[in-house]
């Protein structure tokens, strides 16, 4: 795609059971659409439902070192009916925006909202700034010798480099499995955003961060990626703001000995020993449900 070509995409989702969602006074219930990858960023729709109003949000995340921003203008549709035209949002790291897309309950019939509603954002990207690393550009294709498919997204990778950092991929790509002979391999039960983060840590595109460390640990364990596990443990030991209990449970679940030793050395009479019991000391997560951003 040329630099001057317009960047456009449509993201939509049918949100079910809108009337039956439990709502606490003064609080909203939140529903998420699946995450999609467009132009090397990750997008989904987040729907807030209050007692008498629903509010759709477009959400964008990018995982990279350094600052980034994406300026967008969206036409928003509810069940095919235009709600807002040229709704402008500037996305950047740790940003939020004022949302005037609220739909009052009295207006539900106008938009055909009953138990469900299809919400669409027709997005046009006006400007992108930052270094958006990805695994499907011309350079990645030129240097790769295999393609990994995750939720219909292609990741162009090098077998030897990936195998160096993951015994799972060493067996899959260089072993006697049938996949070793294929030029394109489909990875099941993996979320595209999680896998992008996992590869980005291996390639050094990003560093470990609080927002995604638990999903990263799951994939590091699943793919037996020692370098990723080491970087996660170092983050938990030195930087993470997670609670003492959370860190100790992670140290047990993923056999993080250095983290466990640090936790044990910090125990005192005020320690929550009940909370230290692991939720499931045998857990090694192999499958991942829908994530949200």
Tab-separated table of C-alpha atoms in Angstrom:
chain	number	residue	atom	x	y	z
A	1	UNK	CA	0.000	0.000	0.000
A	2	UNK	CA	1.391	3.421	-0.977
A	3	UNK	CA	1.873	6.166	1.590
A	4	UNK	CA	-0.737	8.340	-0.148
A	5	UNK	CA	-3.423	5.671	-0.391
A	6	UNK	CA	-6.475	6.293	1.776
A	7	UNK	CA	-6.625	4.189	4.912
A	8	UNK	CA	-10.178	3.028	5.513
A	9	UNK	CA	-11.862	0.083	7.198
A	10	UNK	CA	-15.185	-0.960	8.715
A	11	UNK	CA	-15.533	-2.563	12.120
A	12	UNK	CA	-18.921	-3.822	13.268
A	13	UNK	CA	-20.479	-6.106	15.835
A	14	UNK	CA	-23.944	-7.279	16.851
A	15	UNK	CA	-24.382	-6.773	20.592
A	16	UNK	CA	-26.952	-9.166	22.069
A	17	UNK	CA	-29.156	-9.221	25.170
A	18	UNK	CA	-29.107	-5.478	25.656
A	19	UNK	CA	-32.324	-5.388	27.689
A	20	UNK	CA	-31.387	-8.258	29.959
A	21	UNK	CA	-28.000	-6.957	31.081
A	22	UNK	CA	-27.956	-6.332	34.833
A	23	UNK	CA	-27.265	-2.693	35.604
A	24	UNK	CA	-26.269	-1.322	38.978
A	25	UNK	CA	-27.347	2.193	39.845
A	26	UNK	CA	-24.775	4.736	38.710
A	27	UNK	CA	-22.662	2.076	37.011
A	28	UNK	CA	-22.469	0.805	33.462
A	29	UNK	CA	-22.163	-2.695	32.096
A	30	UNK	CA	-19.552	-3.038	29.371
A	31	UNK	CA	-19.528	-5.386	26.367
A	32	UNK	CA	-16.624	-5.777	23.953
A	33	UNK	CA	-16.490	-6.803	20.330
A	34	UNK	CA	-13.664	-9.082	19.141
A	35	UNK	CA	-10.350	-7.347	18.457
A	36	UNK	CA	-9.391	-6.717	14.824
A	37	UNK	CA	-6.074	-5.685	13.293
A	38	UNK	CA	-6.077	-2.796	10.807
A	39	UNK	CA	-3.039	-0.795	9.660
A	40	UNK	CA	-0.799	-2.334	12.327
A	41	UNK	CA	-3.035	-1.240	15.205
A	42	UNK	CA	-5.711	-3.157	17.121
A	43	UNK	CA	-9.328	-2.048	17.190
A	44	UNK	CA	-12.601	-3.034	18.784
A	45	UNK	CA	-15.937	-1.576	19.847
A	46	UNK	CA	-16.758	-1.142	23.519
A	47	UNK	CA	-20.426	-0.697	24.415
A	48	UNK	CA	-21.444	0.846	27.736
A	49	UNK	CA	-25.021	0.248	28.854
A	50	UNK	CA	-26.604	2.290	31.596
A	51	UNK	CA	-30.159	2.089	32.886
A	52	UNK	CA	-31.528	4.394	30.181
A	53	UNK	CA	-28.765	4.875	27.624
A	54	UNK	CA	-26.162	2.979	25.605
A	55	UNK	CA	-22.859	4.521	24.497
A	56	UNK	CA	-20.595	2.913	21.862
A	57	UNK	CA	-16.852	3.619	21.904
A	58	UNK	CA	-14.271	2.904	19.230
A	59	UNK	CA	-11.089	1.628	20.887
A	60	UNK	CA	-7.591	1.569	19.399
A	61	UNK	CA	-4.366	0.140	20.833
A	62	UNK	CA	-0.842	0.008	19.483
A	63	UNK	CA	2.062	-1.762	21.145
A	64	UNK	CA	5.457	-0.227	20.475
A	65	UNK	CA	8.253	1.718	22.101
A	66	UNK	CA	7.925	5.473	21.757
A	67	UNK	CA	4.995	7.761	21.181
A	68	UNK	CA	2.314	7.206	18.584
A	69	UNK	CA	-0.945	8.754	17.463
A	70	UNK	CA	-3.740	8.010	14.985
A	71	UNK	CA	-6.208	10.680	13.854
A	72	UNK	CA	-9.526	9.243	12.669
A	73	UNK	CA	-12.911	10.343	11.350
A	74	UNK	CA	-15.750	7.815	11.552
A	75	UNK	CA	-19.307	7.486	10.328
A	76	UNK	CA	-21.246	5.596	13.015
A	77	UNK	CA	-24.272	3.423	12.215
A	78	UNK	CA	-26.775	1.663	14.476
A	79	UNK	CA	-28.664	-1.148	12.710
A	80	UNK	CA	-27.791	0.502	9.404
A	81	UNK	CA	-29.092	3.944	10.409
A	82	UNK	CA	-26.586	6.801	10.541
A	83	UNK	CA	-25.978	8.027	14.088
A	84	UNK	CA	-23.020	10.355	13.548
A	85	UNK	CA	-20.965	11.465	10.577
A	86	UNK	CA	-17.277	12.421	10.591
A	87	UNK	CA	-16.920	11.670	14.313
A	88	UNK	CA	-13.308	12.660	14.975
A	89	UNK	CA	-11.090	10.842	17.461
A	90	UNK	CA	-7.363	11.202	18.078
A	91	UNK	CA	-5.925	8.000	19.530
A	92	UNK	CA	-2.606	7.927	21.325
A	93	UNK	CA	-0.939	6.083	24.162
A	94	UNK	CA	-2.970	6.222	27.393
A	95	UNK	CA	-5.498	8.602	25.860
A	96	UNK	CA	-9.247	8.999	26.236
A	97	UNK	CA	-11.803	11.092	24.395
A	98	UNK	CA	-15.126	12.822	24.940
A	99	UNK	CA	-17.943	10.686	23.562
A	100	UNK	CA	-21.224	12.230	22.424
A	101	UNK	CA	-22.594	9.066	20.802
A	102	UNK	CA	-25.082	8.332	23.586
A	103	UNK	CA	-28.406	6.798	22.523
A	104	UNK	CA	-31.241	7.387	24.974
A	105	UNK	CA	-33.761	4.616	25.633
A	106	UNK	CA	-36.511	6.813	24.192
A	107	UNK	CA	-34.611	6.799	20.879
A	108	UNK	CA	-34.198	3.003	20.735
A	109	UNK	CA	-37.219	2.499	18.406
A	110	UNK	CA	-35.792	5.035	15.938
A	111	UNK	CA	-32.669	2.879	15.581
A	112	UNK	CA	-34.461	-0.468	15.763
A	113	UNK	CA	-32.836	-1.365	19.068
A	114	UNK	CA	-34.577	-4.135	20.976
A	115	UNK	CA	-32.694	-7.118	22.401
A	116	UNK	CA	-29.777	-6.565	20.019
A	117	UNK	CA	-28.128	-3.871	17.936
A	118	UNK	CA	-25.505	-3.895	15.188
A	119	UNK	CA	-23.008	-1.090	15.689
A	120	UNK	CA	-20.679	-0.056	12.865
A	121	UNK	CA	-17.782	2.377	12.673
A	122	UNK	CA	-16.726	3.273	9.118
A	123	UNK	CA	-13.243	4.530	9.937
A	124	UNK	CA	-10.998	6.774	7.862
A	125	UNK	CA	-7.466	7.318	9.159
A	126	UNK	CA	-6.373	10.882	8.430
A	127	UNK	CA	-2.910	10.739	10.002
A	128	UNK	CA	-0.604	8.227	11.695
A	129	UNK	CA	2.583	9.136	13.544
A	130	UNK	CA	5.042	6.792	15.219
A	131	UNK	CA	6.960	3.693	14.231
A	132	UNK	CA	4.285	1.034	13.746
A	133	UNK	CA	6.193	-2.248	13.761
A	134	UNK	CA	4.546	-5.160	12.016
A	135	UNK	CA	5.157	-8.646	10.693
A	136	UNK	CA	3.561	-8.411	7.269
A	137	UNK	CA	5.416	-5.577	5.520
A	138	UNK	CA	7.850	-5.918	2.607
A	139	UNK	CA	10.922	-6.288	4.837
A	140	UNK	CA	9.301	-9.005	6.952
A	141	UNK	CA	8.249	-10.894	3.815
A	142	UNK	CA	11.708	-10.667	2.279
A	143	UNK	CA	13.476	-12.036	5.359
A	144	UNK	CA	10.929	-14.720	6.266
A	145	UNK	CA	10.785	-18.359	5.294
A	146	UNK	CA	7.412	-19.246	6.791
A	147	UNK	CA	4.042	-17.652	7.538
A	148	UNK	CA	2.054	-18.087	10.748
A	149	UNK	CA	-1.695	-17.467	10.488
A	150	UNK	CA	-3.501	-16.194	13.584
A	151	UNK	CA	-7.179	-15.250	13.305
A	152	UNK	CA	-6.732	-14.782	9.531
A	153	UNK	CA	-3.753	-12.453	10.027
A	154	UNK	CA	-0.377	-13.317	8.508
A	155	UNK	CA	2.883	-13.115	10.459
A	156	UNK	CA	5.995	-13.499	8.288
A	157	UNK	CA	8.750	-14.994	10.443
A	158	UNK	CA	12.110	-16.720	10.222
A	159	UNK	CA	12.076	-20.362	11.332
A	160	UNK	CA	15.577	-20.413	12.798
A	161	UNK	CA	15.201	-17.178	14.754
A	162	UNK	CA	11.832	-18.135	16.211
A	163	UNK	CA	13.029	-21.664	17.004
A	164	UNK	CA	15.993	-20.208	18.881
A	165	UNK	CA	13.593	-18.593	21.352
A	166	UNK	CA	10.812	-21.201	21.547
A	167	UNK	CA	11.093	-24.969	21.891
A	168	UNK	CA	7.473	-25.221	20.718
A	169	UNK	CA	8.328	-23.590	17.403
A	170	UNK	CA	11.606	-25.491	17.188
A	171	UNK	CA	9.662	-28.756	17.231
A	172	UNK	CA	6.895	-27.438	14.990
A	173	UNK	CA	9.047	-25.741	12.352
A	174	UNK	CA	12.263	-27.777	12.378
A	175	UNK	CA	11.116	-31.143	13.690
A	176	UNK	CA	9.346	-34.082	12.107
A	177	UNK	CA	5.861	-32.617	12.257
A	178	UNK	CA	3.963	-32.229	8.997
A	179	UNK	CA	3.873	-28.457	9.581
A	180	UNK	CA	7.652	-28.268	9.092
A	181	UNK	CA	7.075	-28.844	5.378
A	182	UNK	CA	4.415	-26.161	5.038
A	183	UNK	CA	5.055	-22.561	4.027
A	184	UNK	CA	1.974	-21.374	5.935
A	185	UNK	CA	0.838	-22.674	9.327
A	186	UNK	CA	-2.449	-21.897	11.065
A	187	UNK	CA	-2.192	-21.424	14.848
A	188	UNK	CA	-5.466	-22.251	16.610
A	189	UNK	CA	-6.904	-20.814	19.831
A	190	UNK	CA	-4.536	-17.826	19.840
A	191	UNK	CA	-5.629	-14.188	19.761
A	192	UNK	CA	-3.988	-11.977	17.155
A	193	UNK	CA	-3.256	-9.091	19.528
A	194	UNK	CA	-1.668	-11.388	22.104
A	195	UNK	CA	0.474	-13.081	19.459
A	196	UNK	CA	1.593	-9.734	18.019
A	197	UNK	CA	2.757	-8.668	21.490
A	198	UNK	CA	4.501	-12.016	22.030
A	199	UNK	CA	6.460	-11.757	18.772
A	200	UNK	CA	7.215	-8.081	19.369
A	201	UNK	CA	8.871	-8.921	22.699
A	202	UNK	CA	10.947	-11.681	21.077
A	203	UNK	CA	12.050	-9.354	18.268
A	204	UNK	CA	12.763	-6.495	20.678
A	205	UNK	CA	10.162	-4.168	19.189
A	206	UNK	CA	8.534	-3.554	22.581
A	207	UNK	CA	9.271	-4.095	26.250
A	208	UNK	CA	7.091	-5.877	28.786
A	209	UNK	CA	4.316	-3.697	30.234
A	210	UNK	CA	1.741	-4.042	33.000
A	211	UNK	CA	-1.205	-3.867	30.603
A	212	UNK	CA	-0.469	-7.169	28.899
A	213	UNK	CA	1.972	-9.097	31.082
A	214	UNK	CA	-0.494	-11.809	32.147
A	215	UNK	CA	-1.488	-12.682	28.571
A	216	UNK	CA	2.190	-12.562	27.651
A	217	UNK	CA	3.024	-15.036	30.411
A	218	UNK	CA	0.333	-17.399	29.114
A	219	UNK	CA	1.830	-17.417	25.620
A	220	UNK	CA	5.397	-17.637	26.906
A	221	UNK	CA	4.343	-20.733	28.825
A	222	UNK	CA	2.334	-22.173	25.936
A	223	UNK	CA	5.152	-21.705	23.421
A	224	UNK	CA	7.896	-22.503	25.951
A	225	UNK	CA	9.674	-19.222	25.200
A	226	UNK	CA	12.357	-18.858	27.864
A	227	UNK	CA	13.513	-15.369	26.869
A	228	UNK	CA	9.975	-13.991	27.100
A	229	UNK	CA	9.424	-15.661	30.466
A	230	UNK	CA	12.707	-14.184	31.748
A	231	UNK	CA	11.736	-10.689	30.619
A	232	UNK	CA	8.328	-11.027	32.257
A	233	UNK	CA	9.897	-12.181	35.510
A	234	UNK	CA	12.421	-9.329	35.474
A	235	UNK	CA	9.569	-6.870	34.988
A	236	UNK	CA	7.578	-8.365	37.863
A	237	UNK	CA	10.603	-8.296	40.167
A	238	UNK	CA	11.771	-4.750	39.426
A	239	UNK	CA	8.998	-2.624	37.878
A	240	UNK	CA	5.500	-4.071	38.198
A	241	UNK	CA	2.971	-2.389	40.481
A	242	UNK	CA	0.959	-5.574	40.951
A	243	UNK	CA	0.093	-6.482	44.513
A	244	UNK	CA	2.221	-8.816	46.584
A	245	UNK	CA	-0.484	-11.498	46.361
A	246	UNK	CA	-0.772	-11.210	42.565
A	247	UNK	CA	2.977	-11.526	42.132
A	248	UNK	CA	3.198	-14.540	44.410
A	249	UNK	CA	0.370	-16.326	42.593
A	250	UNK	CA	2.064	-15.671	39.243
A	251	UNK	CA	5.351	-16.995	40.619
A	252	UNK	CA	3.615	-20.274	41.516
A	253	UNK	CA	1.578	-20.599	38.330
A	254	UNK	CA	4.550	-20.037	36.036
A	255	UNK	CA	7.396	-21.331	38.233
A	256	UNK	CA	9.124	-17.956	38.452
A	257	UNK	CA	11.706	-18.805	41.106
A	258	UNK	CA	13.366	-15.385	41.361
A	259	UNK	CA	10.002	-13.709	41.807
A	260	UNK	CA	8.960	-16.302	44.366
A	261	UNK	CA	12.167	-15.773	46.374
A	262	UNK	CA	11.600	-12.019	46.367
A	263	UNK	CA	8.026	-12.481	47.565
A	264	UNK	CA	9.082	-14.860	50.334
A	265	UNK	CA	11.787	-12.450	51.491
A	266	UNK	CA	9.188	-9.685	51.853
A	267	UNK	CA	6.685	-11.656	53.940
A	268	UNK	CA	5.877	-10.348	57.395
A	269	UNK	CA	3.139	-10.557	60.017
A	270	UNK	CA	0.874	-8.324	57.928
A	271	UNK	CA	1.011	-10.589	54.877
A	272	UNK	CA	-2.334	-11.843	53.529
A	273	UNK	CA	-1.549	-15.557	53.783
A	274	UNK	CA	-5.082	-16.560	52.742
A	275	UNK	CA	-4.754	-14.563	49.554
A	276	UNK	CA	-1.426	-16.226	48.788
A	277	UNK	CA	-3.110	-19.549	48.017
A	278	UNK	CA	-2.899	-19.950	44.230
A	279	UNK	CA	-6.197	-19.942	42.403
A	280	UNK	CA	-5.040	-23.112	40.689
A	281	UNK	CA	-1.492	-24.237	41.347
A	282	UNK	CA	-1.703	-26.742	38.499
A	283	UNK	CA	-2.761	-24.204	35.889
A	284	UNK	CA	-0.822	-23.976	32.686
A	285	UNK	CA	-3.055	-22.082	30.327
A	286	UNK	CA	-3.280	-23.672	26.881
A	287	UNK	CA	-6.318	-21.946	25.462
A	288	UNK	CA	-7.317	-18.325	25.439
A	289	UNK	CA	-10.776	-16.816	25.378
A	290	UNK	CA	-11.776	-13.490	23.881
A	291	UNK	CA	-9.725	-10.610	25.159
A	292	UNK	CA	-10.673	-6.960	25.245
A	293	UNK	CA	-8.759	-3.735	24.838
